[in-house]
mmCIF file of C-alpha atoms in Angstrom:
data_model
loop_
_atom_site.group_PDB
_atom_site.id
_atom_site.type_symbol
_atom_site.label_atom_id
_atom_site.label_comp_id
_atom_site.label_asym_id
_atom_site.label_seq_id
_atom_site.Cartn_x
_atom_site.Cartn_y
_atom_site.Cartn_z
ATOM 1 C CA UNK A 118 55.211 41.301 -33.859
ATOM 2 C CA UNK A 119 54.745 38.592 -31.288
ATOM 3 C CA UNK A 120 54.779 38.991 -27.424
ATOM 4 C CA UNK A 121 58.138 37.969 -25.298
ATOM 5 C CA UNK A 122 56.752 34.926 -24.589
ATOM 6 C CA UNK A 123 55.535 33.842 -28.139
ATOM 7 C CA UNK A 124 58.909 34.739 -29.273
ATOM 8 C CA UNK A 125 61.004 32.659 -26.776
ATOM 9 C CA UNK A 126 58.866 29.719 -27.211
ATOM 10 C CA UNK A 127 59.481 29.364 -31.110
ATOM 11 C CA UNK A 128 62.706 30.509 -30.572
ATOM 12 C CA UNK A 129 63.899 28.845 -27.969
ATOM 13 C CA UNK A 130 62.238 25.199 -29.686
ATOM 14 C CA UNK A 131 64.177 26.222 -33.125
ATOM 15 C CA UNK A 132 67.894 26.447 -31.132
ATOM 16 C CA UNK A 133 67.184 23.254 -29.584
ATOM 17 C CA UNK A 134 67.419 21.756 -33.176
ATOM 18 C CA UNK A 135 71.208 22.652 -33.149
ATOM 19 C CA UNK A 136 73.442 20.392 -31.142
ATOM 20 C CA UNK A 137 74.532 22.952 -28.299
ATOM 21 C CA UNK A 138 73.636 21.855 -24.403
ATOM 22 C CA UNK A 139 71.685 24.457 -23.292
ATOM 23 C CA UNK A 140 70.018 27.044 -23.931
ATOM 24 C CA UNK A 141 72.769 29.937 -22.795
ATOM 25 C CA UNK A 142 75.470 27.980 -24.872
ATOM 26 C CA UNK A 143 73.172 28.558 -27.824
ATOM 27 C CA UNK A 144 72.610 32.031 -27.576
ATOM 28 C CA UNK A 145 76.741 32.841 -26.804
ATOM 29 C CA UNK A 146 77.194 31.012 -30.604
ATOM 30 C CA UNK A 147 73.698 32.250 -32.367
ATOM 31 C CA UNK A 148 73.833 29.768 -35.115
ATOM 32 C CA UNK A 149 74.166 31.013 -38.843
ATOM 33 C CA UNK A 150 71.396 28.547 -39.362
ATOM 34 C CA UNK A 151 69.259 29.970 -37.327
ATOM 35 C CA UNK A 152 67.688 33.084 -39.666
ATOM 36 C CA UNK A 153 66.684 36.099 -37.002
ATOM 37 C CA UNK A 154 67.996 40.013 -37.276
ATOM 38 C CA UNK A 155 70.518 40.445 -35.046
ATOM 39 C CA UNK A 156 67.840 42.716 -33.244
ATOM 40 C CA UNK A 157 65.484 39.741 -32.157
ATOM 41 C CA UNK A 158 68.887 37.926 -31.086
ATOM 42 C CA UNK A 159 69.782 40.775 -28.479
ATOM 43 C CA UNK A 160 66.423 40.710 -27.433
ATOM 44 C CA UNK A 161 66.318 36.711 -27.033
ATOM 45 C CA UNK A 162 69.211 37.042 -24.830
ATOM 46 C CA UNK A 163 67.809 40.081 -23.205
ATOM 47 C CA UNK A 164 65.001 37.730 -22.123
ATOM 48 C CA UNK A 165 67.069 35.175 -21.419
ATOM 49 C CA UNK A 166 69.404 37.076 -18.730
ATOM 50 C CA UNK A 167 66.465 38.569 -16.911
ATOM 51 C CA UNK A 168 64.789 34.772 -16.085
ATOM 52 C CA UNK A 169 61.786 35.610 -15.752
ATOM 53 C CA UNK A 170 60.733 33.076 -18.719
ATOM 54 C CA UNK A 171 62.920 30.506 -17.802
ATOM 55 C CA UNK A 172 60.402 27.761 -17.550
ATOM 56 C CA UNK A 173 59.821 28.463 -21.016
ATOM 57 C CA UNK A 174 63.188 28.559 -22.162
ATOM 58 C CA UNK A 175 63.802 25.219 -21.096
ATOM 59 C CA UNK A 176 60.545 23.501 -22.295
ATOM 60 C CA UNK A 177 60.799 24.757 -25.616
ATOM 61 C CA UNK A 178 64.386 24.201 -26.002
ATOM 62 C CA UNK A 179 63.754 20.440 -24.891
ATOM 63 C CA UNK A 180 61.138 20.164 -27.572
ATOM 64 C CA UNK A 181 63.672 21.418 -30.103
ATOM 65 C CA UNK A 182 65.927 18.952 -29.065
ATOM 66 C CA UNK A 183 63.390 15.915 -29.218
ATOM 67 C CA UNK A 184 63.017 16.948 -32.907
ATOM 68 C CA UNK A 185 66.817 17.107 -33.372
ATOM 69 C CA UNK A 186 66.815 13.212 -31.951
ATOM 70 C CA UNK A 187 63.387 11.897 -33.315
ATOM 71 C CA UNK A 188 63.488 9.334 -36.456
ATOM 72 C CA UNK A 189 60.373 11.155 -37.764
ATOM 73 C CA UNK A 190 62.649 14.292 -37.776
ATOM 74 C CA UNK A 191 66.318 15.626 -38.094
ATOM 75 C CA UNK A 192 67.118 12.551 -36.652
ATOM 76 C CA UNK A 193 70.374 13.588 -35.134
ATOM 77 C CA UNK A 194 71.258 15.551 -38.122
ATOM 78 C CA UNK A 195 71.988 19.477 -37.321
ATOM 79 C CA UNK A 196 70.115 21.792 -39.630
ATOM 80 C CA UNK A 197 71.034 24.133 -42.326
ATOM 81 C CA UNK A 198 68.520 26.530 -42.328
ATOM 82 C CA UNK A 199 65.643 27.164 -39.957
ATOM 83 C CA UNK A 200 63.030 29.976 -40.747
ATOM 84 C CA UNK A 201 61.191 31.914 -38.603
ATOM 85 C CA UNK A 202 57.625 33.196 -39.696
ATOM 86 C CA UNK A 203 57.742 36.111 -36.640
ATOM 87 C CA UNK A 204 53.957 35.897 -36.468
ATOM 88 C CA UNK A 205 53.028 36.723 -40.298
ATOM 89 C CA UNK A 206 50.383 34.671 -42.385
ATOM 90 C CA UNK A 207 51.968 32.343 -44.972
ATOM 91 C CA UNK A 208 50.129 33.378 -47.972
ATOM 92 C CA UNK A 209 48.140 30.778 -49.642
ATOM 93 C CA UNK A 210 45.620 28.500 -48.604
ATOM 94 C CA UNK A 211 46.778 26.486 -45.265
ATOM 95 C CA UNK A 212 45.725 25.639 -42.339
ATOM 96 C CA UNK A 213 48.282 24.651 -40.781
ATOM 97 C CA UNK A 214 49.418 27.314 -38.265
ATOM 98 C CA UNK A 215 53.679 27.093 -39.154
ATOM 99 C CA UNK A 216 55.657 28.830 -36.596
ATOM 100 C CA UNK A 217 59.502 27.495 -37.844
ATOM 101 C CA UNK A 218 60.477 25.992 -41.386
ATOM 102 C CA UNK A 219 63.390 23.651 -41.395
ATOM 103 C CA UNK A 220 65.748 23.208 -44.319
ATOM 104 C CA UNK A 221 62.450 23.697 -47.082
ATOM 105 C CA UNK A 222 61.137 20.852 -45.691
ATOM 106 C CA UNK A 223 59.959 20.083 -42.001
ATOM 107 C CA UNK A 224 56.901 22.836 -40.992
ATOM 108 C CA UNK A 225 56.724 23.006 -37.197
ATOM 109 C CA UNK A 226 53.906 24.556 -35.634
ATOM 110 C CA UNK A 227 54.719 26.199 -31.514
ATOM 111 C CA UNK A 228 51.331 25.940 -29.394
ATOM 112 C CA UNK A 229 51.864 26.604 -25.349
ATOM 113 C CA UNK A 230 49.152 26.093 -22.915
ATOM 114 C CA UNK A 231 46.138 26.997 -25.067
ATOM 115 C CA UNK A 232 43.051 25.432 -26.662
ATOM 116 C CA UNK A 233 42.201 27.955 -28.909
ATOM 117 C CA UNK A 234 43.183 27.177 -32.240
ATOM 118 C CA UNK A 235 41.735 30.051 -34.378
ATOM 119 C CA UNK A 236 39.734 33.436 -34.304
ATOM 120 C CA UNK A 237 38.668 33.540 -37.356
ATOM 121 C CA UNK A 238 35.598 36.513 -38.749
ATOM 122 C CA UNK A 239 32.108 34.847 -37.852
ATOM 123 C CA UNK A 240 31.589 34.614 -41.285
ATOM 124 C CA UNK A 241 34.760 33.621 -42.160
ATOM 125 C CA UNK A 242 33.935 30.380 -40.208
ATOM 126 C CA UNK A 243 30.308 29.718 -40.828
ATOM 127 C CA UNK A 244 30.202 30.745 -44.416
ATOM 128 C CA UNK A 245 33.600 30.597 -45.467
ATOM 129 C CA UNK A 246 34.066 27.506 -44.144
ATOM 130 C CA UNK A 247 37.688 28.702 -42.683
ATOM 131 C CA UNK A 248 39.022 29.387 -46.074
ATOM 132 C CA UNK A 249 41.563 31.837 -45.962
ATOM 133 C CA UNK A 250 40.307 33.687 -49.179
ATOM 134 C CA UNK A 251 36.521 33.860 -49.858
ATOM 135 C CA UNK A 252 33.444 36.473 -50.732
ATOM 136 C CA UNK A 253 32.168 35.971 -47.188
ATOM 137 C CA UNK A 254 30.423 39.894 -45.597
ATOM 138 C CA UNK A 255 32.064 41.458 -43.413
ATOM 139 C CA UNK A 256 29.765 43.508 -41.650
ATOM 140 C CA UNK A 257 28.782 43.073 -38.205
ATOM 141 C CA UNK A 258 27.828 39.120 -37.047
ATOM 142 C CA UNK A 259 25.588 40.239 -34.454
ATOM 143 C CA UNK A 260 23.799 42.273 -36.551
ATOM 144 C CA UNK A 261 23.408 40.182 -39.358
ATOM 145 C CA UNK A 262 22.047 37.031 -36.852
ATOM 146 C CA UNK A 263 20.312 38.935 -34.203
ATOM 147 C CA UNK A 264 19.523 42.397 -35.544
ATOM 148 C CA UNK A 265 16.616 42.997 -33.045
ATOM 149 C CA UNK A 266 18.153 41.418 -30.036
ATOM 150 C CA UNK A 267 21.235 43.640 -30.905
ATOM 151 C CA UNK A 268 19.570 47.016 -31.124
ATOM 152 C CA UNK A 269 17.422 45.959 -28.002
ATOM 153 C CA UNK A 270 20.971 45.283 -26.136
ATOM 154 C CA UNK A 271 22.756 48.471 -27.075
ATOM 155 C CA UNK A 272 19.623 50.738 -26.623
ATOM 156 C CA UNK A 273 19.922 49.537 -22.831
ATOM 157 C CA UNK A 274 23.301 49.921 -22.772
ATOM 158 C CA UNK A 275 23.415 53.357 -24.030
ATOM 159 C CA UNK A 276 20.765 54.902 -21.706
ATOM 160 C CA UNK A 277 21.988 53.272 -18.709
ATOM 161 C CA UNK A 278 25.355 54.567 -19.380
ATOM 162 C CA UNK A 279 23.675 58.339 -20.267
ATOM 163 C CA UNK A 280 25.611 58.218 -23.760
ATOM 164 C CA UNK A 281 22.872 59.970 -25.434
ATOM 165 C CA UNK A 282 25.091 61.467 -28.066
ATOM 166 C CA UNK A 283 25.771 57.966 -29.484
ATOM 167 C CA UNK A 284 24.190 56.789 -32.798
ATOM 168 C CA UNK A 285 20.617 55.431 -32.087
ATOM 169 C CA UNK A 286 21.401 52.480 -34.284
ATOM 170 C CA UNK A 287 24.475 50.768 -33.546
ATOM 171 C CA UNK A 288 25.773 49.870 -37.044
ATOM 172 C CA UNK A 289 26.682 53.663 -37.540
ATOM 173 C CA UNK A 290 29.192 53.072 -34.253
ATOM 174 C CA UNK A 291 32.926 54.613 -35.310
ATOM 175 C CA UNK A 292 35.315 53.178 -33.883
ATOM 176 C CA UNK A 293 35.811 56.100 -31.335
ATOM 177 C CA UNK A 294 32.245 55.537 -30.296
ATOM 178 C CA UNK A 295 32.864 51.993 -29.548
ATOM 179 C CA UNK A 296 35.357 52.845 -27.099
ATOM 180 C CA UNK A 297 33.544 55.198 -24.979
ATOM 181 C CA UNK A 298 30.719 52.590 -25.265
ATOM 182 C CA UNK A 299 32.741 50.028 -23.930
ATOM 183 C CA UNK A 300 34.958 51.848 -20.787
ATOM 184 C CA UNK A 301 31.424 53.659 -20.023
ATOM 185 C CA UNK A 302 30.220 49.842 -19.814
ATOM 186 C CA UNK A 303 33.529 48.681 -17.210
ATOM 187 C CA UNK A 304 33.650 44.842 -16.561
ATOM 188 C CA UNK A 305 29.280 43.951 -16.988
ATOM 189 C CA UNK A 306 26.313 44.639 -18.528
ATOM 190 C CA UNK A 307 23.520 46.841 -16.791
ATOM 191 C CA UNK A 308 21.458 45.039 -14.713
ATOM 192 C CA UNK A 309 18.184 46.785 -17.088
ATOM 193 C CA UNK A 310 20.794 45.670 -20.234
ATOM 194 C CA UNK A 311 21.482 41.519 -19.189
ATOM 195 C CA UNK A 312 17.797 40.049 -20.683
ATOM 196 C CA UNK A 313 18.866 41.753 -24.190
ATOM 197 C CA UNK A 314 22.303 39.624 -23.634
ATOM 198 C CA UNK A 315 20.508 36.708 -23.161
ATOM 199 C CA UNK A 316 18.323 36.992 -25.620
ATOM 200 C CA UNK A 317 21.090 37.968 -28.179
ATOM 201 C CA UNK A 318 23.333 34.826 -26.621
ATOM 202 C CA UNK A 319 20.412 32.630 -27.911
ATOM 203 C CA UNK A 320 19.419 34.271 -31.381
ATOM 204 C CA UNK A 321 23.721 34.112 -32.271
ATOM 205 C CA UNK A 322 23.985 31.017 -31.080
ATOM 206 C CA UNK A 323 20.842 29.450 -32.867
ATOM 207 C CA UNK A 324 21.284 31.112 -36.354
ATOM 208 C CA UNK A 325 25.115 30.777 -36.689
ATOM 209 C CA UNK A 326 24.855 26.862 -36.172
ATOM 210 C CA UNK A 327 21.971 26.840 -38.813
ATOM 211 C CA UNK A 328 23.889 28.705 -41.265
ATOM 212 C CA UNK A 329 27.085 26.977 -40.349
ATOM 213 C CA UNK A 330 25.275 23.465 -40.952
ATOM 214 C CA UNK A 331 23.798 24.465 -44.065
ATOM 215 C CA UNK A 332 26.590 26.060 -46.046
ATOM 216 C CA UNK A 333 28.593 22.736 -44.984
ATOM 217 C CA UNK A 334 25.689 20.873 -46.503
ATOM 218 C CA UNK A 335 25.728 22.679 -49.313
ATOM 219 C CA UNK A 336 29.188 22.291 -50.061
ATOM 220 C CA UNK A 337 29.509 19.058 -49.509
ATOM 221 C CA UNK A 338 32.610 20.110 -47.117
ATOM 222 C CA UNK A 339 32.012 17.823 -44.332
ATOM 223 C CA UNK A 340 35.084 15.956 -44.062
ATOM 224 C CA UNK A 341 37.520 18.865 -45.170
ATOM 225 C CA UNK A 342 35.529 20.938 -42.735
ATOM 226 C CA UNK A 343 36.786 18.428 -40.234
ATOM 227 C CA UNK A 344 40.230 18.632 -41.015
ATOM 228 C CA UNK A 345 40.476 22.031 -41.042
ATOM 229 C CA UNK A 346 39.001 22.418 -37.381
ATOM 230 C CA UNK A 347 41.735 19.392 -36.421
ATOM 231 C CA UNK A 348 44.163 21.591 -38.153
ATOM 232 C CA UNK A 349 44.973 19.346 -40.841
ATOM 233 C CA UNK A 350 47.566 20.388 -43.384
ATOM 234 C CA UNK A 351 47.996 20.008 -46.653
ATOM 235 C CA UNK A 352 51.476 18.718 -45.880
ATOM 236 C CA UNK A 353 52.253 16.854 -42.568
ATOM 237 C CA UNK A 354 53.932 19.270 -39.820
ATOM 238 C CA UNK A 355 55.239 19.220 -36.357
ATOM 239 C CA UNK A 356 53.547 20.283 -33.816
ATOM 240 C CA UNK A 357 56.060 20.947 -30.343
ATOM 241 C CA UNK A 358 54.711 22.728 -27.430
ATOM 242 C CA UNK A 359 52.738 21.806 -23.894
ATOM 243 C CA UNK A 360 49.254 22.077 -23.051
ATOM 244 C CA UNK A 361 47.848 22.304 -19.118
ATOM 245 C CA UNK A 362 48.091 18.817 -18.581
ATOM 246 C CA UNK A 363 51.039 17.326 -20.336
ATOM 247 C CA UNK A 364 53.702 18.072 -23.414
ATOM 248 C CA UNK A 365 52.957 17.711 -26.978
ATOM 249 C CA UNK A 366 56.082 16.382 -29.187
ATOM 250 C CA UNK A 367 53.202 15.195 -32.383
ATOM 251 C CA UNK A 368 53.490 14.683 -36.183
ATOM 252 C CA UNK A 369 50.388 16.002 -37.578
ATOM 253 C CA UNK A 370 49.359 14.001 -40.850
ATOM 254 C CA UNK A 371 48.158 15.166 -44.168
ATOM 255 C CA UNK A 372 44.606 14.554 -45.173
ATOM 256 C CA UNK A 373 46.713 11.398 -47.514
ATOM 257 C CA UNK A 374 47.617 10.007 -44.530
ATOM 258 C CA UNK A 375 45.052 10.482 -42.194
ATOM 259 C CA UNK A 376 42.705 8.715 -44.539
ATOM 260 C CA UNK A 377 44.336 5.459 -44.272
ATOM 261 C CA UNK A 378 44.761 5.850 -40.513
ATOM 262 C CA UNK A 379 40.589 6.812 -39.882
ATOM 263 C CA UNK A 380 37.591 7.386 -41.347
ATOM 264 C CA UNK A 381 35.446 10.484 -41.401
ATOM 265 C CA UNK A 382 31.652 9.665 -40.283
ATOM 266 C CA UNK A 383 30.357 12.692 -39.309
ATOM 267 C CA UNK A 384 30.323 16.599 -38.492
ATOM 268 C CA UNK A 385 27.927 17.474 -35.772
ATOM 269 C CA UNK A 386 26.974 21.457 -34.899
ATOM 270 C CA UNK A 387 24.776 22.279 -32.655
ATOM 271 C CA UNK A 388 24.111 25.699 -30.724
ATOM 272 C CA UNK A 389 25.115 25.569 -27.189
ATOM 273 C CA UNK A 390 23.217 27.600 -23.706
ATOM 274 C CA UNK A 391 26.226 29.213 -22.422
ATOM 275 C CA UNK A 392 26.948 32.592 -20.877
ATOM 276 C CA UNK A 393 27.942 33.911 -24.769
ATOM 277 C CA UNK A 394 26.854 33.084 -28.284
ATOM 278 C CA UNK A 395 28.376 29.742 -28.896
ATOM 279 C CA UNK A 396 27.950 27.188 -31.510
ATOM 280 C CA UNK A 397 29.573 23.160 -30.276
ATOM 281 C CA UNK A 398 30.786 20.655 -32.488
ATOM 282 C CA UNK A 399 32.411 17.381 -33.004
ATOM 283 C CA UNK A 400 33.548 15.236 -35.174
ATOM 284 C CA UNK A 401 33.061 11.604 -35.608
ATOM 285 C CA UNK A 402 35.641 9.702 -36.716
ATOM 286 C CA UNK A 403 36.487 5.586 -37.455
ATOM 287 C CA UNK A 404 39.995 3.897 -36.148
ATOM 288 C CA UNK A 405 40.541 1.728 -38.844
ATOM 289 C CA UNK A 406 44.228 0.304 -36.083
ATOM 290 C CA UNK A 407 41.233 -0.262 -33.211
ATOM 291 C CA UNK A 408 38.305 -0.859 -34.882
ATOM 292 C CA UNK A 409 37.069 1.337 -32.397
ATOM 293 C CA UNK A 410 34.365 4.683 -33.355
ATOM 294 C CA UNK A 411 36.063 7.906 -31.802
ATOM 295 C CA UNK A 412 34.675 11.868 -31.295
ATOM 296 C CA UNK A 413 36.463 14.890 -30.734
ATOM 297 C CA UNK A 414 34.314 17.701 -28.807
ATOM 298 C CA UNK A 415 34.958 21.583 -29.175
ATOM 299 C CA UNK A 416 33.357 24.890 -29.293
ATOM 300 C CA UNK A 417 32.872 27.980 -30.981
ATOM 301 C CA UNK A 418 32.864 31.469 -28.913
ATOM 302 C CA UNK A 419 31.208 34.433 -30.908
ATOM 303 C CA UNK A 420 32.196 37.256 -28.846
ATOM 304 C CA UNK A 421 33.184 40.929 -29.239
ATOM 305 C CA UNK A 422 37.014 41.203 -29.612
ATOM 306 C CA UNK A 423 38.604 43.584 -26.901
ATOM 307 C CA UNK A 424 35.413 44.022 -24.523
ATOM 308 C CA UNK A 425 31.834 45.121 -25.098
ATOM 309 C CA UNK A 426 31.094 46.806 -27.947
ATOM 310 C CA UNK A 427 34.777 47.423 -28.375
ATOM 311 C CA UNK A 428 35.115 45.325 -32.171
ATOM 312 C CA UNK A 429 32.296 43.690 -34.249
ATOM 313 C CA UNK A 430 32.637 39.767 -32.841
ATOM 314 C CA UNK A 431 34.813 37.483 -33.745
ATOM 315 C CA UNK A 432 34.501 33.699 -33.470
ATOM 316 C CA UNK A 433 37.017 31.922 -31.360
ATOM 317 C CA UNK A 434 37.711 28.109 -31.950
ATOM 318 C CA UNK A 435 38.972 25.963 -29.399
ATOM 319 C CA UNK A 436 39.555 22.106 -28.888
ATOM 320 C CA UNK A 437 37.956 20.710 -26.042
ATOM 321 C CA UNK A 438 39.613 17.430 -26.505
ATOM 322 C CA UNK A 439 42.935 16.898 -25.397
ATOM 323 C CA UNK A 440 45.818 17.879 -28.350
ATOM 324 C CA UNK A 441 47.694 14.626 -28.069
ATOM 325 C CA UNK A 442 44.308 12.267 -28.301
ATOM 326 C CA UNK A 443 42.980 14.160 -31.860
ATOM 327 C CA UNK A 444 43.431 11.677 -34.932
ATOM 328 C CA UNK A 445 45.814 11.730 -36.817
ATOM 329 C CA UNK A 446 48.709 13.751 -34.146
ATOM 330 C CA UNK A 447 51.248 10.922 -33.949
ATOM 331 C CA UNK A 448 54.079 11.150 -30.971
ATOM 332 C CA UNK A 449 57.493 11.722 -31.517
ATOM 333 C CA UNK A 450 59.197 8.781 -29.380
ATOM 334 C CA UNK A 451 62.375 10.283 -28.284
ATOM 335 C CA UNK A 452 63.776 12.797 -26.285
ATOM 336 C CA UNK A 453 63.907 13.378 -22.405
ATOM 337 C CA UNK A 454 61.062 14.155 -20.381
ATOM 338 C CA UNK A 455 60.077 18.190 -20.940
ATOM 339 C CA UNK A 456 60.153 20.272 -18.050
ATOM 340 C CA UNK A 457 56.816 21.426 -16.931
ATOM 341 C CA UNK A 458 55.210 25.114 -16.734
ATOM 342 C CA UNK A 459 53.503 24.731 -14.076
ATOM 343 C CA UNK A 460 53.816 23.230 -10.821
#
C-alpha cells in the first residue's frame, strides 16, 4: 500500500477532476465516480482533518482541477469513472508509471518533488534494457561486476565489526545475516573497510556502463532505450504533480508523436567518479519546431537497497534535467497558479 502522502497526492489530484470547490466539499460528497473502498475514503478524510498534509491537499487538488479545465483533457466535462491503481504494477509491458485512469481513456501519472523515476534490478536495467519481463540474473550486481572488490569490502567489514560467525564469502549471506551486517556497520564504512568501497565504486561503475552500452548496441535499442528512460508510453498520459522548483501540469507523448516533434541522435553512457557506483547518461535529441540540437542529462545510482549490506543493489534512475524541459512533456495551458510545497 502507499504512504499517507502518496495516497493524498493521487487522491487528492483525482477529486479535483469533479466539479466541487475544494477539497473538504469533495470529501463531504465522495463522488460515485471516484472508485476507492470506503476504507481509503475514511482514511482520506482522516488525513484531511488532522492538516498536517495540507499543502498537499491543495496542490494536488489544483492539478486535478487544471485537468478538469484543460482542452487537452476533460475539458470542463465531469468524469464518469476514475480508477485508482493504489500502488500495484499494471501488468504488461509499460513504462509509463499510471497512478489514476479516467473514463478508459486518459492515464495520469502523480510525481511530487522527486527525480527518481525508477529502481529497477541492476540487471534489469543494463541487460534488460528496462523491460518489465526478461531472462535477465538475478543474483547479486556487485558480485557479478566486482567480485574481488566485493569480497575485499565485506572481509573488512566483517572483521572490523568482530562478526566472525558470518559466512566468509558473502554470496552465502541470509537475509538475517545481512541485517546484523548492516546495524553492526551503523551510518559508515570502517575506516580499514573505505579503499575496498572505492575500489568497488569504480569496478561497478566501469563494468555496468560497458555492459549497459553493449547490450544497447546489440539490440539495436538506442532510441527505445531513450524513451523508456524519458518515460515514454506507449499511449500518451498525463503527468500532474510539482517538482522542487516549479509545478508540472504536462501531456507526455507517445513514441508516434514524439517522432514528429524530435529526432533521436544519440544515447550516451558513461561511468561516473562519484561517492557510489554510478553509471551517467544522456540523450541527444533534434527539435525539428527550433531547429535547435537538445540533451537531457541523468544518472544511474547502483546502491544497496535499505543500508549496507542490507539487500543485493538496486539501480536507481533519476532525471537530472528539469521534468517540464524533457521532449516531448507538453504543458497543459489552463488552470490557476498551483500552490507551492515549499516556501
Amino acid at each position: 500500500m502507499p504512504d499517507d502522502r502518496t495516497t493524498v497526492t493521487e487522491l487528492a489530484t483525482a477529486l479535483g477532476m469533479f466539479p466541487y470547490p475544494d477539497v473538504r466539499t469533495a470529501l463531504t460528497h465522495r463522488p460515485d465516480g471516484l472508485a476507492i473502498a470506503g476504507a481509503t475514503w475514511s482514511r482520506l478524510t482522516e488525513l484531511h482533518g488532522a492538516g498536517a498534509l495540507a499543502d498537499e491537499f491543495a496542490t494536488a487538488f489544483a492539478n486535478g482541477r487544471a485537468f478538469f479545465e484543460a482542452p487537452d483533457a476533460l475539458r470542463g466535462r465531469r468524469p464518469r469513472l476514475v480508477e485508482w491503481t493504489g500502488g500495484r504494477r499494471p501488468p504488461g509491458d509499460e513504462v509509463a508509471p499510471v497512478d489514476l485512469r479516467i473514463d478508459h481513456v486518459y492515464l495520469v501519472s502523480c510525481k511530487y518533488l522527486s527525480r527518481n523515476i525508477a529502481n529497477p534490478s541492476p540487471a534489469r536495467l543494463f541487460e534488460g534494457l528496462l523491460a518489465t519481463a526478461g531472462d535477465w540474473e538475478q543474483t547479486d550486481w556487485y558480485l557479478r561486476t566486482a567480485p574481488d572488490e566485493y569480497r575485499a569490502l565485506y572481509g573488512a567489514c566483517r572483521s572490523a565489526t568482530g562478526l566472525d560467525d558470518l559466512p566468509d564469502d558473502p554470496g552465502s549471506l541470509t537475509p538475517v545475516d545481512r541485517r546484523r551486517l548492516r546495524v553492526a556497520l551503523g551510518r559508515s564504512y570502517p575506516a580499514d573497510a573505505q579503499k575496498y568501497y572505492g575500489e568497488l565504486c569504480a569496478r561497478v561503475s566501469v563494468d555496468s556502463a560497458r555492459r549497459w552500452r553493449d547490450n544497447v548496441a546489440r539490440q539495436r535499442a538506442q532510441e527505445r532505450q531513450a524513451w523508456r528512460l524519458l518515460r515514454i508510453g506507449n499511449a500518451t498520459y498525463f503527468l500532474l504533480g510539482a517538482d522542487a522548483k516549479r509545478s508540472l501540469r504536462l501531456r507526455v507523448a507517445s513514441p508516434w508523436d514524439w517522432r514528429q516533434a524530435f529526432e533521436f541522435l544519440d544515447l550516451d553512457i558513461r561511468p561516473a567518479q562519484a561517492g557510489q557506483p554510478q553509471v551517467d547518461w544522456s540523450v541527444s535529441y533534434w527539435d525539428r519546431a527550433t531547429a535547435r540540437q537538445g540533451v537531457v542529462e541523468g544518472h544511474v545510482e547502483v546502491r544497496w537497497s535499505h543500508g549496507r549490506f542490507a539487500q543485493p543493489p538496486e539501480a536507481k534512475i533519476y532525471l537530472d534535467t528539469a521534468t517540464d524541459e524533457i521532449p516531448g512533456y507538453f504543458a497543459l495551458s489552463t488552470g490557476d497558479d498551483q500552490p507551492r510545497l515549499w516556501d
